[in-house]
PDB file of C-alpha atoms in Angstrom:
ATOM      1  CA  UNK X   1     -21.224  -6.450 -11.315  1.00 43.00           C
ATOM      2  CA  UNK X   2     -22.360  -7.471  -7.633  1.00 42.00           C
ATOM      3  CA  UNK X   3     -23.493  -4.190  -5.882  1.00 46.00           C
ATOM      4  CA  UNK X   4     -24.700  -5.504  -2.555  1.00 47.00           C
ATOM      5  CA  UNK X   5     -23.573  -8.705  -1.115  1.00 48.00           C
ATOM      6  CA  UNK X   6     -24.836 -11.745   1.423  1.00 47.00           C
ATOM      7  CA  UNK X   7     -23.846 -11.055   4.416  1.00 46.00           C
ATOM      8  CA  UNK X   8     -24.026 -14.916   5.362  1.00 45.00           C
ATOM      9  CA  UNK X   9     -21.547 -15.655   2.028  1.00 47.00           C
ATOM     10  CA  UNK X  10     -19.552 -19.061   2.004  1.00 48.00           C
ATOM     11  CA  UNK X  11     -16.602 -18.420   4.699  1.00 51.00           C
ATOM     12  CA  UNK X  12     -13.328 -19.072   3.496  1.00 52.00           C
ATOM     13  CA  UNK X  13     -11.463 -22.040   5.535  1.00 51.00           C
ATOM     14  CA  UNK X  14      -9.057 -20.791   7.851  1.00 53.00           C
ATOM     15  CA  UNK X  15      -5.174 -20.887   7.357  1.00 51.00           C
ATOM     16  CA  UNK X  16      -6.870 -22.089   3.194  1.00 57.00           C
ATOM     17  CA  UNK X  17      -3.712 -20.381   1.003  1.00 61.00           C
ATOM     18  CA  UNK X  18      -4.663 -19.979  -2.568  1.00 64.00           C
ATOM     19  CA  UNK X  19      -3.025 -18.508  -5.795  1.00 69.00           C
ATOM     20  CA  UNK X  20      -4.233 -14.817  -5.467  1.00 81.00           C
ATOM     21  CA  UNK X  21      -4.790 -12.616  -2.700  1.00 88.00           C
ATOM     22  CA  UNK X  22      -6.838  -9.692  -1.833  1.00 93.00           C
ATOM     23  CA  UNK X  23      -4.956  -6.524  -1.830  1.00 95.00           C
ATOM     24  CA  UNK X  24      -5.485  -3.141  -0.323  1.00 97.00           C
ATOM     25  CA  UNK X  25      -2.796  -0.521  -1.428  1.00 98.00           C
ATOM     26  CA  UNK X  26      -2.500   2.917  -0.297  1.00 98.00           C
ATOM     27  CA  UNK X  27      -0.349   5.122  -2.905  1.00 98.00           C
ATOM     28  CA  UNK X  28       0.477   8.675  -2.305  1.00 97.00           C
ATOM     29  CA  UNK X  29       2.807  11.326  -3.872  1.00 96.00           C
ATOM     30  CA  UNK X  30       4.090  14.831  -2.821  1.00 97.00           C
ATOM     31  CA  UNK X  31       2.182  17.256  -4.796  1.00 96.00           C
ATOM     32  CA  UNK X  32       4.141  19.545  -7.576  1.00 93.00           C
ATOM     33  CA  UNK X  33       7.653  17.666  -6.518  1.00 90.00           C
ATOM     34  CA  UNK X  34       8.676  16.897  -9.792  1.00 87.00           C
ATOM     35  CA  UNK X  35       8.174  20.518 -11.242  1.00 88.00           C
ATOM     36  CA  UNK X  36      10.405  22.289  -8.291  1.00 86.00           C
ATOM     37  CA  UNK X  37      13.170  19.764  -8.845  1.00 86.00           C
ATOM     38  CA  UNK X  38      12.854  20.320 -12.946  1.00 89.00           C
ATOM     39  CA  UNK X  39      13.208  24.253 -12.314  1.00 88.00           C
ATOM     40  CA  UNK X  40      16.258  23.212 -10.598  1.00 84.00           C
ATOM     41  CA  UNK X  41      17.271  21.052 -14.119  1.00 86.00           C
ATOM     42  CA  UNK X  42      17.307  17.708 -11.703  1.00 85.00           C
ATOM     43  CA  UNK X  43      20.514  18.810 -10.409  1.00 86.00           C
ATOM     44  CA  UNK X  44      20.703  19.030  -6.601  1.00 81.00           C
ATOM     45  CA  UNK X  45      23.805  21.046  -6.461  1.00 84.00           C
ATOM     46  CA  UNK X  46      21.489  23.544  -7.632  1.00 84.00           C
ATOM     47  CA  UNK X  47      20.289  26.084  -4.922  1.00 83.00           C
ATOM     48  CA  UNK X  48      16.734  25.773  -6.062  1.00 80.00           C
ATOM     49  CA  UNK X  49      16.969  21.889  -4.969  1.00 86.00           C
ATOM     50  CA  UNK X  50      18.182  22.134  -1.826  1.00 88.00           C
ATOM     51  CA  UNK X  51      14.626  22.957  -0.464  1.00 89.00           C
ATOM     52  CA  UNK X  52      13.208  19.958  -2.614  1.00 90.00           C
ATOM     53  CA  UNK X  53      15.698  17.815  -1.311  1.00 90.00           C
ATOM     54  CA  UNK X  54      15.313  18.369   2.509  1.00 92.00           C
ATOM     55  CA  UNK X  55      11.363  17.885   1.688  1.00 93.00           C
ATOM     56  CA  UNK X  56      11.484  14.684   0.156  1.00 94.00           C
ATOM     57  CA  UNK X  57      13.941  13.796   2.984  1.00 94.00           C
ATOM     58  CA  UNK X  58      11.466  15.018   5.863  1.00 96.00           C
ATOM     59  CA  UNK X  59       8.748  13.007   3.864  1.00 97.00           C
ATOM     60  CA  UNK X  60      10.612   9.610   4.221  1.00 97.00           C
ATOM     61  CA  UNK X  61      11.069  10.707   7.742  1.00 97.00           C
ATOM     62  CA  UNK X  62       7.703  10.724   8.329  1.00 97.00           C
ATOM     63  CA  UNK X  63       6.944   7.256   6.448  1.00 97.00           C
ATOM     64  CA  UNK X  64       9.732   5.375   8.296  1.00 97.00           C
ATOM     65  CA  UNK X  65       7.701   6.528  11.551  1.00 97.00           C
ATOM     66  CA  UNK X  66       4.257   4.905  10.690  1.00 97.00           C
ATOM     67  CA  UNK X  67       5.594   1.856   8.883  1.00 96.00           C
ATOM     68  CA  UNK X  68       5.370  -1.324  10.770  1.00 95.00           C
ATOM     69  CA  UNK X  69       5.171  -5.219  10.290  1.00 93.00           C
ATOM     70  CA  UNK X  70       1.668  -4.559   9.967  1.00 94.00           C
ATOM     71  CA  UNK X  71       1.903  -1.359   7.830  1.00 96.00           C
ATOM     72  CA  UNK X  72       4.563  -1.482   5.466  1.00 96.00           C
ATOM     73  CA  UNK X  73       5.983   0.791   2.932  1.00 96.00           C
ATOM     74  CA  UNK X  74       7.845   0.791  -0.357  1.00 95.00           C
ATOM     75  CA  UNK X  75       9.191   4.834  -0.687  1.00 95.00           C
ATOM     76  CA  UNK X  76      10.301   5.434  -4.411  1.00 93.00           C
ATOM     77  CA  UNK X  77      11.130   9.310  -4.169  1.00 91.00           C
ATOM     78  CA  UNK X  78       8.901  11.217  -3.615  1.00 94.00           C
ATOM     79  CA  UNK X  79       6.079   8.592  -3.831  1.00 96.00           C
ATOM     80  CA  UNK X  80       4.668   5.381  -1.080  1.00 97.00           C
ATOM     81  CA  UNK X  81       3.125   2.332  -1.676  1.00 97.00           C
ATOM     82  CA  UNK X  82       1.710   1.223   1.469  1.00 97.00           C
ATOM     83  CA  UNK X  83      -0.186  -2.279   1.583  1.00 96.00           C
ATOM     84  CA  UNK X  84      -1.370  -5.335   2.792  1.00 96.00           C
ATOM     85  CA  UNK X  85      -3.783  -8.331   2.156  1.00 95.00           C
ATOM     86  CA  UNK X  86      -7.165  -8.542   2.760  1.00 94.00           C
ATOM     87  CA  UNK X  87      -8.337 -10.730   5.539  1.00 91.00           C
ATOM     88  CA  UNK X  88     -11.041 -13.085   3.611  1.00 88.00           C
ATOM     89  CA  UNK X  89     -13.186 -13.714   7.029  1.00 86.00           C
ATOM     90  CA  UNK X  90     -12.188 -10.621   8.923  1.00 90.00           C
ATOM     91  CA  UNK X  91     -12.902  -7.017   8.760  1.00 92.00           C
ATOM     92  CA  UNK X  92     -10.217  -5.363  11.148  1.00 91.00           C
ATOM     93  CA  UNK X  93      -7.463  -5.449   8.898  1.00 94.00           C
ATOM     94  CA  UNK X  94      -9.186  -3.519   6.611  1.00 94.00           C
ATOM     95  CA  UNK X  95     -10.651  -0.545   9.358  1.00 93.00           C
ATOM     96  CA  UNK X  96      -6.476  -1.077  10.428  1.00 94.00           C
ATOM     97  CA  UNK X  97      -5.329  -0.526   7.494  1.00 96.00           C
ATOM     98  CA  UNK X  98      -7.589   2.051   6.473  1.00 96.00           C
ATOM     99  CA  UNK X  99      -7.130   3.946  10.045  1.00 95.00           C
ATOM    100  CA  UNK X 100      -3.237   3.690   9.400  1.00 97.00           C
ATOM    101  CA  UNK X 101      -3.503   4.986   5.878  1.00 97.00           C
ATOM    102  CA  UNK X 102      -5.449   7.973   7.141  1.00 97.00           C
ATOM    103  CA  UNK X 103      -2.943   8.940  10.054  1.00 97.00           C
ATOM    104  CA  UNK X 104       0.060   8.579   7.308  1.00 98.00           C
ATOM    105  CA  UNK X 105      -1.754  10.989   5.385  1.00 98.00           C
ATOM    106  CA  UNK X 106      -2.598  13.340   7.993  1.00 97.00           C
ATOM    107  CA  UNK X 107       1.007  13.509   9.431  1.00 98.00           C
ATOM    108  CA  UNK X 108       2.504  14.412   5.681  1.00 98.00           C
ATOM    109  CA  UNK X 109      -0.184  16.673   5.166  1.00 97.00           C
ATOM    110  CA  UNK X 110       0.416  18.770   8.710  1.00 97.00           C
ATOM    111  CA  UNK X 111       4.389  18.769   8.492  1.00 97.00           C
ATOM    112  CA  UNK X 112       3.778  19.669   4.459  1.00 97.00           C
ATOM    113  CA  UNK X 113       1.107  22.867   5.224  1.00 95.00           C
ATOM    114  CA  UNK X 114       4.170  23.819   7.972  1.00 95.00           C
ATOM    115  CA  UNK X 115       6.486  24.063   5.194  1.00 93.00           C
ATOM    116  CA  UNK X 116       4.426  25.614   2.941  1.00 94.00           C
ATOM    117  CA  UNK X 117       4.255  23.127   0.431  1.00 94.00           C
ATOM    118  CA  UNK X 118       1.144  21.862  -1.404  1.00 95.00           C
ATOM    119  CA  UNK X 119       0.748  18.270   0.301  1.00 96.00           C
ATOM    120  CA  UNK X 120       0.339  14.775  -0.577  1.00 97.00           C
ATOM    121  CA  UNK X 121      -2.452  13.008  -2.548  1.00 98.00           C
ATOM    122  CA  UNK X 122      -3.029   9.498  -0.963  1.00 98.00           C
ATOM    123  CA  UNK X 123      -5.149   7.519  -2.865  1.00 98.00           C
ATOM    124  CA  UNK X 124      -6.107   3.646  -1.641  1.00 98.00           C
ATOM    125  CA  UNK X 125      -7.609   0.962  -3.986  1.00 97.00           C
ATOM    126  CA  UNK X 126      -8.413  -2.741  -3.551  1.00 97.00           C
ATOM    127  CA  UNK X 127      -7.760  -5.707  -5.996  1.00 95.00           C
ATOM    128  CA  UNK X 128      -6.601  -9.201  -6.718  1.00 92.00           C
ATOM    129  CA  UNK X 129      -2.532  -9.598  -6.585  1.00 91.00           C
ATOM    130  CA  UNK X 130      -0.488 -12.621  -7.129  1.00 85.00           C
ATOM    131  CA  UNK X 131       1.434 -14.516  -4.907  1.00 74.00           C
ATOM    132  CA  UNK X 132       5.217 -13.731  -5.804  1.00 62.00           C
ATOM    133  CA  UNK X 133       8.208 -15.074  -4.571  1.00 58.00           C
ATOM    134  CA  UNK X 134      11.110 -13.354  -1.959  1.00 54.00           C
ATOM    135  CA  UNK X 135      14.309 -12.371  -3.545  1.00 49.00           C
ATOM    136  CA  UNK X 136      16.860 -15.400  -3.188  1.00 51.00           C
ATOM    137  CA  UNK X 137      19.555 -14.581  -1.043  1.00 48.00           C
ATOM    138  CA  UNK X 138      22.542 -15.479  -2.555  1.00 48.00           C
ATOM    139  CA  UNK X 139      24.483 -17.800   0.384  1.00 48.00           C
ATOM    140  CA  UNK X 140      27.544 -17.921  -1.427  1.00 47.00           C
ATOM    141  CA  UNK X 141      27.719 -14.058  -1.677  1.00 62.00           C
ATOM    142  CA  UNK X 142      31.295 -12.884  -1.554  1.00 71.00           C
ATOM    143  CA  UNK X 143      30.882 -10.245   1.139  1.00 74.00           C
ATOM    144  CA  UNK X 144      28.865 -12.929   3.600  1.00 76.00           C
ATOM    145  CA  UNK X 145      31.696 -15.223   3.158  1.00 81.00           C
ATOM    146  CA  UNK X 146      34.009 -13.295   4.024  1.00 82.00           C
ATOM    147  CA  UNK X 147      32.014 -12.393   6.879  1.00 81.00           C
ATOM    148  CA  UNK X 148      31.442 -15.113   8.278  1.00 82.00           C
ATOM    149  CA  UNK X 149      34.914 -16.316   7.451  1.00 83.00           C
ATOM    150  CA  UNK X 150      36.242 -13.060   9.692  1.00 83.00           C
ATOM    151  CA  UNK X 151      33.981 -14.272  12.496  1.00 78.00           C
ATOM    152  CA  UNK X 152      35.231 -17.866  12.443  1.00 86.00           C
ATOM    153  CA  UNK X 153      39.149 -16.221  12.549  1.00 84.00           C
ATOM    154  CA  UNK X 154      38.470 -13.799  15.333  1.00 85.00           C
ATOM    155  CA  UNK X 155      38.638 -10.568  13.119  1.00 85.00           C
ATOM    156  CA  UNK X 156      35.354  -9.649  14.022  1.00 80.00           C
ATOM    157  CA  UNK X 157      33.179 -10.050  17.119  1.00 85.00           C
ATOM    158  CA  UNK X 158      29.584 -10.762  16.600  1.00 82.00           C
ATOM    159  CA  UNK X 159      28.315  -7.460  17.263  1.00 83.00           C
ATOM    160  CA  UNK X 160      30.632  -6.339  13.979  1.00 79.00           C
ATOM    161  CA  UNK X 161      29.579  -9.162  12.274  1.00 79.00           C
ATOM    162  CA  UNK X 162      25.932  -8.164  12.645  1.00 79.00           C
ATOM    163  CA  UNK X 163      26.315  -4.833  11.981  1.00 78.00           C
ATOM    164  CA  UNK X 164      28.477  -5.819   8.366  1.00 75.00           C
ATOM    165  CA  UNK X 165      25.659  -8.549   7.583  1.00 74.00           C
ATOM    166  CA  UNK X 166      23.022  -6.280   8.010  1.00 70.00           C
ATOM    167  CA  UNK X 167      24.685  -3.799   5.562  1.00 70.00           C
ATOM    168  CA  UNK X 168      25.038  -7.126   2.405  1.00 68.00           C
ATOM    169  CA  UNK X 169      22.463  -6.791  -0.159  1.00 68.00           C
ATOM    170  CA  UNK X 170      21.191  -9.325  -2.795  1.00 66.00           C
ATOM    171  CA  UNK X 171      22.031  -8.367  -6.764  1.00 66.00           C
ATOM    172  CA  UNK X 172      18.193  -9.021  -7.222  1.00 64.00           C
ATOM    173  CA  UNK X 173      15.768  -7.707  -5.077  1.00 68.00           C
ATOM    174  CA  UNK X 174      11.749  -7.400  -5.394  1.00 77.00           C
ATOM    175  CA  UNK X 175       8.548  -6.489  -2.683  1.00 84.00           C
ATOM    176  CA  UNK X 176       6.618  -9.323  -3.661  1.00 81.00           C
ATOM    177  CA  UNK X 177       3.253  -7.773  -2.381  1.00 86.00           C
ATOM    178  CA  UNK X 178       3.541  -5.323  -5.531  1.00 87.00           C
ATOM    179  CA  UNK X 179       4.383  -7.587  -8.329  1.00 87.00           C
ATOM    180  CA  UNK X 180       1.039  -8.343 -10.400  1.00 88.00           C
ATOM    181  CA  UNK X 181      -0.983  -6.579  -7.871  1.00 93.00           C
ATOM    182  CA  UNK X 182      -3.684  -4.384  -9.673  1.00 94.00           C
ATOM    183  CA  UNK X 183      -4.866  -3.042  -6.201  1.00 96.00           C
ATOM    184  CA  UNK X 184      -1.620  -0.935  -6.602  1.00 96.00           C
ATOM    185  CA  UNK X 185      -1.827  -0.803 -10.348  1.00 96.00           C
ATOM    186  CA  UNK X 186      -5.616   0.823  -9.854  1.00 97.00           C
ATOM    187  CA  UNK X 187      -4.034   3.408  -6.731  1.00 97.00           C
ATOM    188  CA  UNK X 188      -0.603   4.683  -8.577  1.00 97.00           C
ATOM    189  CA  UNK X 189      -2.750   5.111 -11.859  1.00 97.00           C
ATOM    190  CA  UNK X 190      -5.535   6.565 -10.668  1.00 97.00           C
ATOM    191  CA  UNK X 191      -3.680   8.975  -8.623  1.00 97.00           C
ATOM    192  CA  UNK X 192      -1.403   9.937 -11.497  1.00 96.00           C
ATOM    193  CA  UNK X 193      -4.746  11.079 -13.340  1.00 96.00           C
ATOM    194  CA  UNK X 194      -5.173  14.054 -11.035  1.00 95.00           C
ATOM    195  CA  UNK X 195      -7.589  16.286 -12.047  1.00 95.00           C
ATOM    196  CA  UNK X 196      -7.626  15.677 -15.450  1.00 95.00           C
ATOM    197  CA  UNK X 197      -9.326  11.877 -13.939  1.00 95.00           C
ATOM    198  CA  UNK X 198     -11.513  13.886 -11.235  1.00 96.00           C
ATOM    199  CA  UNK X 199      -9.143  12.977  -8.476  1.00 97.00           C
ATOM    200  CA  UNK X 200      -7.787  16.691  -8.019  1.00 96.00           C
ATOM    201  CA  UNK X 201      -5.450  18.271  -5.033  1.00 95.00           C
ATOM    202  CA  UNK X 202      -4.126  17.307  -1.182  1.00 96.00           C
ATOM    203  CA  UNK X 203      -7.000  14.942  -0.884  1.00 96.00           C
ATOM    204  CA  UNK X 204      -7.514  11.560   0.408  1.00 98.00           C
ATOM    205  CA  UNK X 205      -9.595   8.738  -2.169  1.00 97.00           C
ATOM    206  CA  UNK X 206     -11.150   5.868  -1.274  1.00 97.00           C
ATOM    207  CA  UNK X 207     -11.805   2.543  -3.464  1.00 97.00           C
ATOM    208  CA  UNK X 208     -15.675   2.246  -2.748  1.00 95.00           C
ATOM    209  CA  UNK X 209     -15.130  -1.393  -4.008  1.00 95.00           C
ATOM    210  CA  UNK X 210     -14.168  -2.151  -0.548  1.00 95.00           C
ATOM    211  CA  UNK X 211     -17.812  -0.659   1.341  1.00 93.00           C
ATOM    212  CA  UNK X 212     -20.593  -2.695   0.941  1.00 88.00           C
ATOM    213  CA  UNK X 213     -23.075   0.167  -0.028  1.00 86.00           C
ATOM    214  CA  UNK X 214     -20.808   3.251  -1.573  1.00 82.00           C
ATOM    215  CA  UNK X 215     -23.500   5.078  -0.477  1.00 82.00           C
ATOM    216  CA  UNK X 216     -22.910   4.874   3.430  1.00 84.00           C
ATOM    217  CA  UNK X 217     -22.600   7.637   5.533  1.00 84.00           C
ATOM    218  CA  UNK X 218     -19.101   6.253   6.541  1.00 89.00           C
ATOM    219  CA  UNK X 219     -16.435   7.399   6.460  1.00 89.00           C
ATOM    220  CA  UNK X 220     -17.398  10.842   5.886  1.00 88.00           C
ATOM    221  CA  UNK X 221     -16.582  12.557   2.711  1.00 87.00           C
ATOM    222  CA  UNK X 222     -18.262  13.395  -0.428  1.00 84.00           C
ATOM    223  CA  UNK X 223     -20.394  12.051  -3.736  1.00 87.00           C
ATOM    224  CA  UNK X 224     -18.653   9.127  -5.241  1.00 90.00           C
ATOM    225  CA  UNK X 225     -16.243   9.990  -8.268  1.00 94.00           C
ATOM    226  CA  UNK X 226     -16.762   7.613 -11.203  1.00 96.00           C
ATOM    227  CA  UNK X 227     -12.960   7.267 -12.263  1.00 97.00           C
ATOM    228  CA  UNK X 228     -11.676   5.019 -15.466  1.00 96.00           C
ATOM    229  CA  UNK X 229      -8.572   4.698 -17.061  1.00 95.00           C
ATOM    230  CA  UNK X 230      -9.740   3.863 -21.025  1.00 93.00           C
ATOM    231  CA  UNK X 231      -5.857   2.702 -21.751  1.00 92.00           C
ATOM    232  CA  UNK X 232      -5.863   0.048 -19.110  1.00 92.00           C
ATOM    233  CA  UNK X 233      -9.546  -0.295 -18.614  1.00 91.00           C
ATOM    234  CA  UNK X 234      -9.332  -0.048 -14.939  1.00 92.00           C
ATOM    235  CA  UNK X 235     -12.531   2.185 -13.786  1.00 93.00           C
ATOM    236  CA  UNK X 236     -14.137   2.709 -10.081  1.00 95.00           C
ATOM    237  CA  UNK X 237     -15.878   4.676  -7.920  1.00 95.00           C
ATOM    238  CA  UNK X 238     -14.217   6.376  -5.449  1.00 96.00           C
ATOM    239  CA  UNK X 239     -14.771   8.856  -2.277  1.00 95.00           C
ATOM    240  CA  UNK X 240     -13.239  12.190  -1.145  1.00 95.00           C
ATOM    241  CA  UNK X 241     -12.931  11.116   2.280  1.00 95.00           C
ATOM    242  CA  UNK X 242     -12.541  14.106   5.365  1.00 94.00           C
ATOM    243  CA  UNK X 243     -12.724  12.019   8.568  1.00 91.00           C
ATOM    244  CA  UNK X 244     -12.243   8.177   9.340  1.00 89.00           C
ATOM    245  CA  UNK X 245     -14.173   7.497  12.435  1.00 86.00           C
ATOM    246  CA  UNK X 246     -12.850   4.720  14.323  1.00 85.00           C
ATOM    247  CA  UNK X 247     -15.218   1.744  14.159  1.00 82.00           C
ATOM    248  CA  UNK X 248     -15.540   0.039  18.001  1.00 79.00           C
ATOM    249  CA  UNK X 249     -16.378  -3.724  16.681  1.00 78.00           C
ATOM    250  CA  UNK X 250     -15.466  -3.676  13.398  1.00 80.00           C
ATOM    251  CA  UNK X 251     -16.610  -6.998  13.137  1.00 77.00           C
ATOM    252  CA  UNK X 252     -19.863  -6.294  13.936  1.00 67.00           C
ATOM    253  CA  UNK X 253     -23.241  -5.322  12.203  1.00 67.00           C
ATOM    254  CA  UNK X 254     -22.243  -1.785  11.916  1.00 67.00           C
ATOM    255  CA  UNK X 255     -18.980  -2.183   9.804  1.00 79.00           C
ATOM    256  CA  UNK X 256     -19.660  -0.714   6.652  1.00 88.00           C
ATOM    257  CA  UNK X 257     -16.780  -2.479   5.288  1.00 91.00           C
ATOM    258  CA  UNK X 258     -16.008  -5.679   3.501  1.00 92.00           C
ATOM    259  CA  UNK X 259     -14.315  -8.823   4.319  1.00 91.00           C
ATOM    260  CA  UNK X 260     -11.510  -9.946   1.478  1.00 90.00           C
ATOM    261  CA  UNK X 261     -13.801 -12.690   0.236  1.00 91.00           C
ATOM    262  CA  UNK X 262     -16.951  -9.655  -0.173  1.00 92.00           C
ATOM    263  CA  UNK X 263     -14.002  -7.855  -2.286  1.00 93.00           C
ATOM    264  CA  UNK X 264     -13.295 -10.338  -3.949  1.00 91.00           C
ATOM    265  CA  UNK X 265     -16.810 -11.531  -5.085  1.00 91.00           C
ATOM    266  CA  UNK X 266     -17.433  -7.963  -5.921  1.00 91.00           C
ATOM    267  CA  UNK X 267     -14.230  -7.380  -8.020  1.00 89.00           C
ATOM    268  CA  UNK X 268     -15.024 -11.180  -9.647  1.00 86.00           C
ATOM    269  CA  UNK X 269     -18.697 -10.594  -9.974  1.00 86.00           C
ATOM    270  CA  UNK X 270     -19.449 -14.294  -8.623  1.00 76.00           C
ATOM    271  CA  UNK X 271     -20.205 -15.230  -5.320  1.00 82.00           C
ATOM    272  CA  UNK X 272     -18.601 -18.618  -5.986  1.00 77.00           C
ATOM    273  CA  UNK X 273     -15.704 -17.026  -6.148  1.00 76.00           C
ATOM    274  CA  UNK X 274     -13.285 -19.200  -4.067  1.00 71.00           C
ATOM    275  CA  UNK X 275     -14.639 -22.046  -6.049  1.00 71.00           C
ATOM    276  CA  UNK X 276     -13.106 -20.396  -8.983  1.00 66.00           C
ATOM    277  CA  UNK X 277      -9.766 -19.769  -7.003  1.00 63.00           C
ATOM    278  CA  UNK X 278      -9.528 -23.548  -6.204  1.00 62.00           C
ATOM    279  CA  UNK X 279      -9.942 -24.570  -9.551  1.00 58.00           C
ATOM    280  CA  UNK X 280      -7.217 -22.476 -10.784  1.00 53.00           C
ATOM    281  CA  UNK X 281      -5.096 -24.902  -8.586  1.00 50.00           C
ATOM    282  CA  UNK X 282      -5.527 -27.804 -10.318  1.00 48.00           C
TER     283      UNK X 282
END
């Protein structure tokens, strides 16, 4: 395994597409959820839900706020995937995804202590994903038709129309980001481990796989964890972190972070990585 990287590495071409990307995820979960909701035997008519209930719903509240285009979200319960791909010549989406991850956490954490619940664990790893394809919209779907059929009549003015469209769904749907991407494989497993895998409580983890020496003084936080999953054979080493300070030039000397193509050469142990990645073209 590569430890410590060239800093002069083989740049990858600009605009160069290729059949894997370089994923950062961030997965967190609300902390002892599931256990209130099973007291309340999964039912939320139950009184013992109700709480439960308006906690998850504050939660996706929360989410919605600090997802954008270049911070989005997949919210299953009580649970988020947030992610994005690795820049392989840059360093600032990483530092903006990591400073976004951190804030997310933060604000869940502060309305959670508020409520006197026990918090989220956000845990963020990095890894190689595929490239998947978008859900096809079905064009002849029944509801569009008759949509746009409405329209053409005068039934509907396009404000309506708009407002109906917006409301049609496709019978398949999929986030492609997440499909065969073992950046968010690594995060959702590692955080399910918990304790039991060393990760424990309302704590924030970092992939170290993503700093070019885990041993750097940023960001601030603890030893690293040595974390493995023997099932899947995923292992790591990751960091406690307790404060993300913001990196002026992140592009610069002083960025303790690596660019996608460093990731990737680390997770690959092979510096001719993206020769590897073409070949798997042909």
């Amino acid at each position: 395994m590569i430890t410590k990287l060239r800093r002069n590495s083989p740049i990858a071409a600009q605009g160069k597409r290729y059949p894997f990307q370089v994923s950062i995820v961030a997965w967190g979960d609300l902390l002892g959820y599931g256990g209130r909701i099973a007291e309340a035997a999964f039912n939320p008519l139950d009184e013992r839900a109700k709480a439960s209930v308006s906690r998850m719903r504050e939660f996706h509240r929360i989410v919605a706020e600090h997802s954008n285009r270049h911070f989005p979200t997949l919210v299953i319960n009580d649970g988020v995937a947030a992610f994005r791909d690795l820049s392989l010549r840059s360093r600032s989406v990483g530092h903006d995804f990591l400073e976004k991850s951190w804030e997310l956490f933060n604000a869940v954490n502060a309305a959670e202590v508020e409520r006197g619940d026990p918090g989220i664990r956000m845990v963020v790893a990095c890894g190689f994903r595929m490239r998947g394809r978008k859900a096809k919209f079905e064009s002849n779907h029944d509801k569009v038709n008759s949509i746009l059929r409405r329209f053409r009549e005068g039934q509907l003015t396009a404000e309506q129309a708009i407002q109906e469209a917006s409301t049609a769904r496709p019978s398949f749907d999929v986030v492609p980001q997440l499909q065969a991407n073992f950046a968010f494989t690594k995060a959702y497993v590692a955080e399910s481990s918990g304790s039991a895998g060393g990760l424990p409580g309302r704590s924030f983890y970092l992939d170290t796989a993503l700093l070019s020496d885990p041993t750097c003084e940023w960001p601030s936080g603890g030893d690293g964890i040595l974390w493995r999953d023997n099932v899947l054979g995923l292992d790591t080493v990751f960091r406690k972190v307790v404060n993300f300070p913001k990196v002026k030039h992140p592009e610069g000397g002083a960025s303790e972070l690596r660019t996608g193509l460093e990731v990737a050469q680390f997770l690959a142990g092979d510096l001719d990585v993206l020769k590897a990645l073409r070949s798997s073209q042909k």
